[in-house]
mmCIF file of C-alpha atoms in Angstrom:
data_model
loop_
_atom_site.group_PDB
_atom_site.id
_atom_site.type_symbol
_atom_site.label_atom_id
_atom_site.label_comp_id
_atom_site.label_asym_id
_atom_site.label_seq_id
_atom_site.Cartn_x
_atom_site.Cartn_y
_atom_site.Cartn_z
ATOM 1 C CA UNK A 959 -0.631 -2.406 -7.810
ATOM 2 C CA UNK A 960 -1.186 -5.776 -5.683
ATOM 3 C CA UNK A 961 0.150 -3.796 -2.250
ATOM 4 C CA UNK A 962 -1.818 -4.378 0.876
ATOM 5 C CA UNK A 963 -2.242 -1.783 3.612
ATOM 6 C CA UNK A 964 -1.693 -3.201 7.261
ATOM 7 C CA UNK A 965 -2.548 -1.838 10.871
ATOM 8 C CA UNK A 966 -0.139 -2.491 13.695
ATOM 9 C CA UNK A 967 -1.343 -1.544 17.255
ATOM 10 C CA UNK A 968 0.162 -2.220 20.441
ATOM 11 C CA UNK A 969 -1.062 -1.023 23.953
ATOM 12 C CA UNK A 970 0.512 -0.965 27.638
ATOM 13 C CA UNK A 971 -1.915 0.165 30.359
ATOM 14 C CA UNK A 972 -2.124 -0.329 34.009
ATOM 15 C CA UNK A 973 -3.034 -3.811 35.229
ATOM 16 C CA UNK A 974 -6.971 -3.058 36.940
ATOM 17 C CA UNK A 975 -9.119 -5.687 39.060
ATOM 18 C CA UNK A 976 -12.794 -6.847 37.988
ATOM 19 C CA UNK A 977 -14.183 -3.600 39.495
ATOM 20 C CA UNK A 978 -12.450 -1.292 36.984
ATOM 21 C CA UNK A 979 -9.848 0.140 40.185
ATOM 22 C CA UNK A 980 -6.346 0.527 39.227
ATOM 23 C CA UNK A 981 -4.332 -1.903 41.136
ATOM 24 C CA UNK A 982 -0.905 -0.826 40.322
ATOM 25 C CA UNK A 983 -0.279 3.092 40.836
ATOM 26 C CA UNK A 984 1.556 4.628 37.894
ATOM 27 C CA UNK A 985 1.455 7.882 36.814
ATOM 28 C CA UNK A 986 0.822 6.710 33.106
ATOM 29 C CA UNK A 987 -2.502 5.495 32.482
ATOM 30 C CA UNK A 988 -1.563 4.331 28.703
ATOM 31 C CA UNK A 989 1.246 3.870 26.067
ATOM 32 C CA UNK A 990 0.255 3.071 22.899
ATOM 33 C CA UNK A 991 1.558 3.513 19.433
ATOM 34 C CA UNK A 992 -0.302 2.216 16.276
ATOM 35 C CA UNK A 993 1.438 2.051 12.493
ATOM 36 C CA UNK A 994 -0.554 1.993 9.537
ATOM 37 C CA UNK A 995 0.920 1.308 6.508
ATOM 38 C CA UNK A 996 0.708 0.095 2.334
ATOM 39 C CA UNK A 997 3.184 -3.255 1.879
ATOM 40 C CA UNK A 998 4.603 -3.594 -1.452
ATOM 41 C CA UNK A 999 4.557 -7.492 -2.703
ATOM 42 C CA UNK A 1000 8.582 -9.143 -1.935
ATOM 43 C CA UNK A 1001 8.044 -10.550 -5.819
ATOM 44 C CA UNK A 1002 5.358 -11.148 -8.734
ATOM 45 C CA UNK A 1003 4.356 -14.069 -7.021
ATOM 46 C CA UNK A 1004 2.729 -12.692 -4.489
ATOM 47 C CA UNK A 1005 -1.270 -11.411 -4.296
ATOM 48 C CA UNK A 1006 -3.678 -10.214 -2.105
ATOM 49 C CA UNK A 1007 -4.573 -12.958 -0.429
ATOM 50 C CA UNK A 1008 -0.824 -14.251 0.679
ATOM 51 C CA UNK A 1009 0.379 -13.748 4.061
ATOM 52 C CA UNK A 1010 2.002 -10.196 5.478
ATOM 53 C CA UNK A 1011 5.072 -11.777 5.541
ATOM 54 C CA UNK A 1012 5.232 -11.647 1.665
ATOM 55 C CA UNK A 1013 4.976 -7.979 1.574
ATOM 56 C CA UNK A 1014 7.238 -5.636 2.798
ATOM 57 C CA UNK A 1015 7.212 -1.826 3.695
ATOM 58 C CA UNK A 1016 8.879 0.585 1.357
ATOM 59 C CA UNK A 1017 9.695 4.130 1.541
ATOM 60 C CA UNK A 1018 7.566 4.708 -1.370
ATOM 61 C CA UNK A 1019 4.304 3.809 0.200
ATOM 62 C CA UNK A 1020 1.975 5.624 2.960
ATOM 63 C CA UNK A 1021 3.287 5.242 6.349
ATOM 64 C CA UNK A 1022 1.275 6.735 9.809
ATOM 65 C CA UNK A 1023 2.973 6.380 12.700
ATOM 66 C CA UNK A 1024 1.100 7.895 15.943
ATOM 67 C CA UNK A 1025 3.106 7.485 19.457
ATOM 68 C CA UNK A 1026 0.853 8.766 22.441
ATOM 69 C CA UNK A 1027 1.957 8.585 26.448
ATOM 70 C CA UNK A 1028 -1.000 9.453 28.717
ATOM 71 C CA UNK A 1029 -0.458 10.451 32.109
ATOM 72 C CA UNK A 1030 -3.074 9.829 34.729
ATOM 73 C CA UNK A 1031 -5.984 11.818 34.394
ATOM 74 C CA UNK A 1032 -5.620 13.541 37.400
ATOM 75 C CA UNK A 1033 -2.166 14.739 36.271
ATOM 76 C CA UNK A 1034 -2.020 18.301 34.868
ATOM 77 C CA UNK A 1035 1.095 16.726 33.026
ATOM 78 C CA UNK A 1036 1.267 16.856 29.516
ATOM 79 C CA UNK A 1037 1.164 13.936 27.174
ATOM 80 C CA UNK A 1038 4.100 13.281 24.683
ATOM 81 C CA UNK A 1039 2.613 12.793 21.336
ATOM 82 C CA UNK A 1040 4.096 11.595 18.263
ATOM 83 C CA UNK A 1041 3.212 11.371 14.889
ATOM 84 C CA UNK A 1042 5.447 10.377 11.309
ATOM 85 C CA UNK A 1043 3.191 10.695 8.505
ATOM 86 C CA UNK A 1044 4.953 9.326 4.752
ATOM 87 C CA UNK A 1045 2.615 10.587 1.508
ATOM 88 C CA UNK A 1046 3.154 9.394 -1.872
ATOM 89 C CA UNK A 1047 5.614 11.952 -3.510
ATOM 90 C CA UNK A 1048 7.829 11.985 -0.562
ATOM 91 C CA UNK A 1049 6.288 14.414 1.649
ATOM 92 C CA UNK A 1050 6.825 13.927 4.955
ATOM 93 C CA UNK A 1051 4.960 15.196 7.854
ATOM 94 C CA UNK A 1052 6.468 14.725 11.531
ATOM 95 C CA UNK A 1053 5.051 16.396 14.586
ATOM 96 C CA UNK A 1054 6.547 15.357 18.696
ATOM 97 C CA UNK A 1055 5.711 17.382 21.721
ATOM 98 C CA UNK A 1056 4.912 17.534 25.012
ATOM 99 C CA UNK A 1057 1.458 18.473 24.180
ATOM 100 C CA UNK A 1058 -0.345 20.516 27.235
ATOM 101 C CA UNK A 1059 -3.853 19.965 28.229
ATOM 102 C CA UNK A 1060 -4.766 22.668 30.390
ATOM 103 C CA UNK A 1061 -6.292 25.464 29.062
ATOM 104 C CA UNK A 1062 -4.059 28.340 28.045
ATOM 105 C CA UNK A 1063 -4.288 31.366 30.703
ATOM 106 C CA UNK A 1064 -4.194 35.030 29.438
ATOM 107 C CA UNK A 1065 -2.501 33.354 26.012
ATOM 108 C CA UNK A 1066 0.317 31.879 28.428
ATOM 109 C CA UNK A 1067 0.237 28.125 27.279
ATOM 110 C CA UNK A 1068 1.020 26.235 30.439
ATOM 111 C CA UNK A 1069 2.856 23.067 29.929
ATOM 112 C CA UNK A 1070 3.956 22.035 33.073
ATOM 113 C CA UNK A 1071 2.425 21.781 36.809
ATOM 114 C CA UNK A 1072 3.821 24.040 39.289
ATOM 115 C CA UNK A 1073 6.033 20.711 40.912
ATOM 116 C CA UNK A 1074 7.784 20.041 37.697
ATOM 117 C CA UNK A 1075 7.976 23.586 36.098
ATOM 118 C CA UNK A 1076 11.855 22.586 36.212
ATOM 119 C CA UNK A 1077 10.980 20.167 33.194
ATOM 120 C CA UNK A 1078 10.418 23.506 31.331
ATOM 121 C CA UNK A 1079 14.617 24.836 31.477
ATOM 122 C CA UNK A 1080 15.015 21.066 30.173
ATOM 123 C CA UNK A 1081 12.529 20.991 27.071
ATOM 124 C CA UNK A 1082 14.081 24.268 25.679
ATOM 125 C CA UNK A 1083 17.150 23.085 25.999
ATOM 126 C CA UNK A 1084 16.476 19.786 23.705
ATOM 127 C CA UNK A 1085 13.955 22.221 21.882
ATOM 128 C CA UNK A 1086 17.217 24.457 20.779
ATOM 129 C CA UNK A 1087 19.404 21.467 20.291
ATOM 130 C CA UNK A 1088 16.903 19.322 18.169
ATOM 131 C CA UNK A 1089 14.365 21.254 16.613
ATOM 132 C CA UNK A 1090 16.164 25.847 16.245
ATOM 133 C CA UNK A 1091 19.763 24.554 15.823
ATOM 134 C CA UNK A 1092 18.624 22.234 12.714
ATOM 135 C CA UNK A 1093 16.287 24.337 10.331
ATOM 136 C CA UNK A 1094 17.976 23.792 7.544
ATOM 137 C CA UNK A 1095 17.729 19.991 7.113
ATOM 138 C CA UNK A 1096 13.962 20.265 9.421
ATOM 139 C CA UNK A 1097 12.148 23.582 8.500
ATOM 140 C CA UNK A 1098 9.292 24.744 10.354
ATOM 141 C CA UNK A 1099 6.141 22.966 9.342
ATOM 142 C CA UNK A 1100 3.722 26.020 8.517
ATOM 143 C CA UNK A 1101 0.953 27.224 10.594
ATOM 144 C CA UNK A 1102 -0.847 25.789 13.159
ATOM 145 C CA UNK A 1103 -4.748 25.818 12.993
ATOM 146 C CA UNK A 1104 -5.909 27.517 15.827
ATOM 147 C CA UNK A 1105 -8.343 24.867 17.446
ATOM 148 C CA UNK A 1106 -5.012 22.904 17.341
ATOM 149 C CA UNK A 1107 -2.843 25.907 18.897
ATOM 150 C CA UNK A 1108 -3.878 24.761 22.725
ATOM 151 C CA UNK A 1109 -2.456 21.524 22.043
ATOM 152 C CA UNK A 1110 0.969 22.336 20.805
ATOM 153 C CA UNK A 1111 3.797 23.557 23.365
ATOM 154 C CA UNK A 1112 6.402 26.074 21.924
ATOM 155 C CA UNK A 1113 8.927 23.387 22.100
ATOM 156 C CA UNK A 1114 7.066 21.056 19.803
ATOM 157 C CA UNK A 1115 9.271 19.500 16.946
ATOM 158 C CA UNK A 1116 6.893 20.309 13.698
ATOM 159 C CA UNK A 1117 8.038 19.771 9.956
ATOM 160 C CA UNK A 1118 7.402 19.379 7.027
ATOM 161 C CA UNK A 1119 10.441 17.941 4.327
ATOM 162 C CA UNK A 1120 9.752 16.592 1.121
ATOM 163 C CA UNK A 1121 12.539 14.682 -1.301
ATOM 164 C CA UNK A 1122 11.961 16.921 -4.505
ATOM 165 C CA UNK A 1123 12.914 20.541 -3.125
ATOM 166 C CA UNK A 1124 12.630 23.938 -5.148
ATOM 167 C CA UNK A 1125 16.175 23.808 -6.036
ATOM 168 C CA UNK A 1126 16.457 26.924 -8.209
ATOM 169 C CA UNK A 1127 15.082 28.913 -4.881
ATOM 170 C CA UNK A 1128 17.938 27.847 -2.861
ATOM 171 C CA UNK A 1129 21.827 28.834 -3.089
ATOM 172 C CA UNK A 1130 24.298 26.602 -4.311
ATOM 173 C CA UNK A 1131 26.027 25.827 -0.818
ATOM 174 C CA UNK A 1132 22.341 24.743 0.666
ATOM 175 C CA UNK A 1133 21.607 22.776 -2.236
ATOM 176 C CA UNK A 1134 24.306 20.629 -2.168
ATOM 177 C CA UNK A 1135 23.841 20.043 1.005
ATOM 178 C CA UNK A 1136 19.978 18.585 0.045
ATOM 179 C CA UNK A 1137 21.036 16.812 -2.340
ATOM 180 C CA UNK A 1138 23.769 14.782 0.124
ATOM 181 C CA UNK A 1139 20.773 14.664 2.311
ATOM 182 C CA UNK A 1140 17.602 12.319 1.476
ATOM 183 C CA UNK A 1141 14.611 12.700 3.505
ATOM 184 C CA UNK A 1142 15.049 8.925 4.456
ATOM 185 C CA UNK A 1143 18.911 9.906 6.110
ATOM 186 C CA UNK A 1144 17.204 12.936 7.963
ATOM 187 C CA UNK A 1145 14.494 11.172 9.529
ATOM 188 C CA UNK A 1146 17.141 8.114 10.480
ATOM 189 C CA UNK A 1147 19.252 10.549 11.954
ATOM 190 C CA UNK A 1148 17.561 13.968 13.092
ATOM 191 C CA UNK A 1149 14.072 13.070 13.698
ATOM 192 C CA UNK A 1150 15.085 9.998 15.303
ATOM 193 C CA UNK A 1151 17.826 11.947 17.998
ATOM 194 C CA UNK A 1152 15.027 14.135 18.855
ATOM 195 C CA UNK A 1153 12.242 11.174 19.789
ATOM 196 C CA UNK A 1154 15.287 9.676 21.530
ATOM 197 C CA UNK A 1155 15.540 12.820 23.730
ATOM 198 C CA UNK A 1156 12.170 13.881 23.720
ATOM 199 C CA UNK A 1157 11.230 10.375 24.844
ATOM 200 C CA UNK A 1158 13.687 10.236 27.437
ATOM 201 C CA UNK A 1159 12.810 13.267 28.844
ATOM 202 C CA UNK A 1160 9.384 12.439 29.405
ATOM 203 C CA UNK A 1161 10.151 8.886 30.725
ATOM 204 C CA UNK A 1162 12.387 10.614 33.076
ATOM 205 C CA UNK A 1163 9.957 12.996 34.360
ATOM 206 C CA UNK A 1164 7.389 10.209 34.968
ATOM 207 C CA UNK A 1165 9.695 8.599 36.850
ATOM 208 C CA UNK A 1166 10.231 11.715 39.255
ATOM 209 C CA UNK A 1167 6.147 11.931 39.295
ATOM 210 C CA UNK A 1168 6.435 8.024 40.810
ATOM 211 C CA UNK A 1169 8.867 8.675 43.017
ATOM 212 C CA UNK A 1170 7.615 12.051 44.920
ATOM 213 C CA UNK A 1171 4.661 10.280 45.017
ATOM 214 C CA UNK A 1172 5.600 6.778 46.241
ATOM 215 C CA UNK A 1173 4.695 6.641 49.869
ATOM 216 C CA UNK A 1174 0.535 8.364 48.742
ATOM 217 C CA UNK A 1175 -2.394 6.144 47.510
ATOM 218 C CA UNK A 1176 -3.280 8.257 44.768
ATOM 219 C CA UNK A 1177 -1.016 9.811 42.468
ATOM 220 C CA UNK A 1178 -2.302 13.458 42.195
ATOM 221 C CA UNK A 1179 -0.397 17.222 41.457
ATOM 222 C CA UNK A 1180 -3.759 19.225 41.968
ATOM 223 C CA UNK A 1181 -4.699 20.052 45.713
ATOM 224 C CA UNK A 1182 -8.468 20.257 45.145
ATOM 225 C CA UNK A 1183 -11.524 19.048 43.536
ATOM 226 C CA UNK A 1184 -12.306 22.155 41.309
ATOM 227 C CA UNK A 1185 -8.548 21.723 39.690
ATOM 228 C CA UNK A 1186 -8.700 18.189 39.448
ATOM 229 C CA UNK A 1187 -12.067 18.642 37.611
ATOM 230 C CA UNK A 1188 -10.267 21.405 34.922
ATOM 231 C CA UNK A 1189 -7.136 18.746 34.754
ATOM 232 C CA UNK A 1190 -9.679 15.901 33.639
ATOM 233 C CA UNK A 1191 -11.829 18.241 30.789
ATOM 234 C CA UNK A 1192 -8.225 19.376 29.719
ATOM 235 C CA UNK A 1193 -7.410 14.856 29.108
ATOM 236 C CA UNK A 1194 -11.522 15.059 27.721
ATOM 237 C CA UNK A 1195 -11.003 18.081 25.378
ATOM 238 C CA UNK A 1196 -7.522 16.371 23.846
ATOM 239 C CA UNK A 1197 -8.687 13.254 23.046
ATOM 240 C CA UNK A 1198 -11.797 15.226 21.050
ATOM 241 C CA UNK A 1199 -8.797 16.908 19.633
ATOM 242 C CA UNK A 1200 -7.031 14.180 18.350
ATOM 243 C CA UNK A 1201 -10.505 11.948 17.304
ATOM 244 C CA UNK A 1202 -10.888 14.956 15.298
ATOM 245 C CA UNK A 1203 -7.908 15.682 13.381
ATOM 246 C CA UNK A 1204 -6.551 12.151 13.138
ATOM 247 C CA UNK A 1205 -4.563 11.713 10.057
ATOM 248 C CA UNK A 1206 -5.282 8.223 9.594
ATOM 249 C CA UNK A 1207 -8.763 8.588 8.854
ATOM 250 C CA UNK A 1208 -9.025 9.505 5.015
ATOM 251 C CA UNK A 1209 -6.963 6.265 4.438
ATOM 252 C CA UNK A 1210 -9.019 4.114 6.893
ATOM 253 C CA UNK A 1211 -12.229 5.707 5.749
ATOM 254 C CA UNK A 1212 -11.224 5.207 2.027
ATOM 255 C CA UNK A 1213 -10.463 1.806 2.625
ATOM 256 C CA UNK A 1214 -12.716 0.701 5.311
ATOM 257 C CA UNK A 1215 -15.639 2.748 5.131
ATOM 258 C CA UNK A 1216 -16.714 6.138 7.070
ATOM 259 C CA UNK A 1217 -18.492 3.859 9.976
ATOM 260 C CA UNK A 1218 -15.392 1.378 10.613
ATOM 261 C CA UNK A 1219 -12.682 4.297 10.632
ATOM 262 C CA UNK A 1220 -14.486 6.245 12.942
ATOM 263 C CA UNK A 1221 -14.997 3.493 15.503
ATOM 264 C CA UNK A 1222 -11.469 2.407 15.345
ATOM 265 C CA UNK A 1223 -10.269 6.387 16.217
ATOM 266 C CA UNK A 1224 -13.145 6.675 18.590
ATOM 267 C CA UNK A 1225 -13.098 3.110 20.580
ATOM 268 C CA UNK A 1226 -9.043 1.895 19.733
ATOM 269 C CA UNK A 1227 -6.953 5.138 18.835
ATOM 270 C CA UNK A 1228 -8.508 7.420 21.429
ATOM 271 C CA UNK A 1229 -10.889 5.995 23.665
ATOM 272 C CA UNK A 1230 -12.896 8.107 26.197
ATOM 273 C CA UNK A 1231 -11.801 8.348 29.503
#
C-alpha cells in the first residue's frame, strides 16, 4: 500500500563520431545494468506523489536486477550476463554466466574463441569454487528451457533459494544451518563473491582481447567474412533471446501497459545491433 515502483538504468558505450564509426577501439561495445524495483514509503507521511527520496527499497518488495557486458560484435566472445530477481514471498531467482553466442556444434556448447580457450581452465575453476562447492546454501535452479539451453555455459551460476524452506524434508544438521542462514546473508555473501569473480574474470579477459589487439584497427578474433557473419547472428539471435524472456516485463507490462514495456526491452534493455 502507497509503495512506488522505480527504474534505474545506466549505460557505458563507446564514444562514436556523427557518422555512427566507433572512434575509440574497445572490445566492449556496451555495459549496462538497469534495476527495477517497488519503494516502500520512509513513514505515513509520505504518498505517491512525494519524491523517491521518501521511499526506500526493502527486502520485502520486487527487485530486478539485469547486468549485461557486450563484447564487440565481431567478437565470438561471450557476454557476461547477470540477473537478481526478488518475488514477494522471498523467492529469489539469480542467474550469472558467461553466456555463449555461437551456435552449439554437434551439442558441444562453445564458449570461448580458439585465442582465449585458456579462459575455459579459469571459469571451471571459479565455477567449482562458487557455484559445485556451495549447493547447500545455492541449489541448482531447475531446468533450463531448451530455446534458453544455447545461451547458458556449463559454468553458469543458476539458483533458486527461497526464505521459507521445507524444513521437515531436510535433516536436523542442514536445517540448522538454514535457519542461521537468511536468504538476505547468502546473497550478501555467496552470490556476491561469485559476481566479484565472475566479473573480474571477464574484465580481465577483455583486457587481454585489448591488448593482443592494440597495434590493429579493428578489433576482430574471426579470420574471415563467413565467420564474422555467424559471430554477428550469434550477438542478433541473443538479444531476441533476452527481448524474449525478459523478466521484467510482466511487472512493466502490468504497470505500464503491453506497448510501453515492450519498447523499453526492445529500444533501452536490448536494442538491435
Amino acid at each position: 500500500e502507497g509503495s512506488i515502483v522505480n527504474i534505474e538504468l545506466r549505460c557505458a558505450t563507446r564514444p562514436s563520431s556523427e557518422g555512427g564509426r566507433t572512434t575509440t577501439k574497445s572490445p566492449l561495445r556496451l555495459a549496462r545494468y538497469a534495476l527495477l524495483e517497488t519503494l516502500a514509503p520512509t513513514d505515513a507521511t509520505t504518498t505517491a506523489t512525494t519524491t523517491c527520496e521518501s521511499f526506500q527499497s526493502i527486502p520485502q518488495g520486487i527487485h530486478v536486477l539485469n547486468l549485461v557486458l557486450f563484447p564487440d560484435v565481431s567478437l565470438a566472445l561471450p557476454v557476461l550476463g547477470v540477473d537478481l530477481v526478488t518475488l514477494p514471498g522471498g523467492k529469489h531467482l539469480m542467474a550469472i554466466d558467461f553466456q555463449p553466442i555461437l551456435p552449439p556444434q554437434e551439442n558441444v556448447v562453445t564458449v570461448f574463441p580458439q585465442p582465449y580457450e585458456h579462459y575455459k581452465t579459469r571459469l571451471e575453476t571459479l565455477h567449482q569454487k562458487y557455484v559445485l562447492d556451495q549447493r547447500d546454501v545455492m541449489p541448482w535452479g531447475g531446468d533450463i528451457p531448451p530455446p534458453a539451453q544455447r545461451f547458458f555455459s556449463p559454468y553458469a551460476l543458476w539458483t533458486r533459494i527461497q526464505e521459507k524452506q521445507k524444513m521437515e524434508e531436510e535433516d536436523m544438521r542442514t536445517t540448522t544451518r538454514r535457519r542461521r542462514r537468511d536468504c538476505q546473508s547468502i546473497i550478501q555473501k555467496e552470490v556476491f563473491d561469485a559476481f566479484c569473480a565472475y566479473f573480474d574474470l571477464y574484465l580481465e579477459m577483455m583486457l587481454e582481447v585489448n591488448h593482443n589487439d592494440d597495434e590493429n584497427d579493428t578489433i576482430n578474433t574471426t579470420p574471415n567474412r563467413e565467420e564474422n557473419h555467424v559471430v554477428r547472428q550469434g550477438h542478433v539471435d541473443y538479444l531476441n533471446y533476452r527481448r524474449d524472456n525478459d523478466p521484467a516485463r510482466p511487472m512493466l507490462t502490468r504497470l505500464y501497459g503491453e506497448d510501453y514495456a515492450e519498447s523499453v526491452i526492445r529500444d533501452i534493455l536490448f536494442q538491435m545491433i
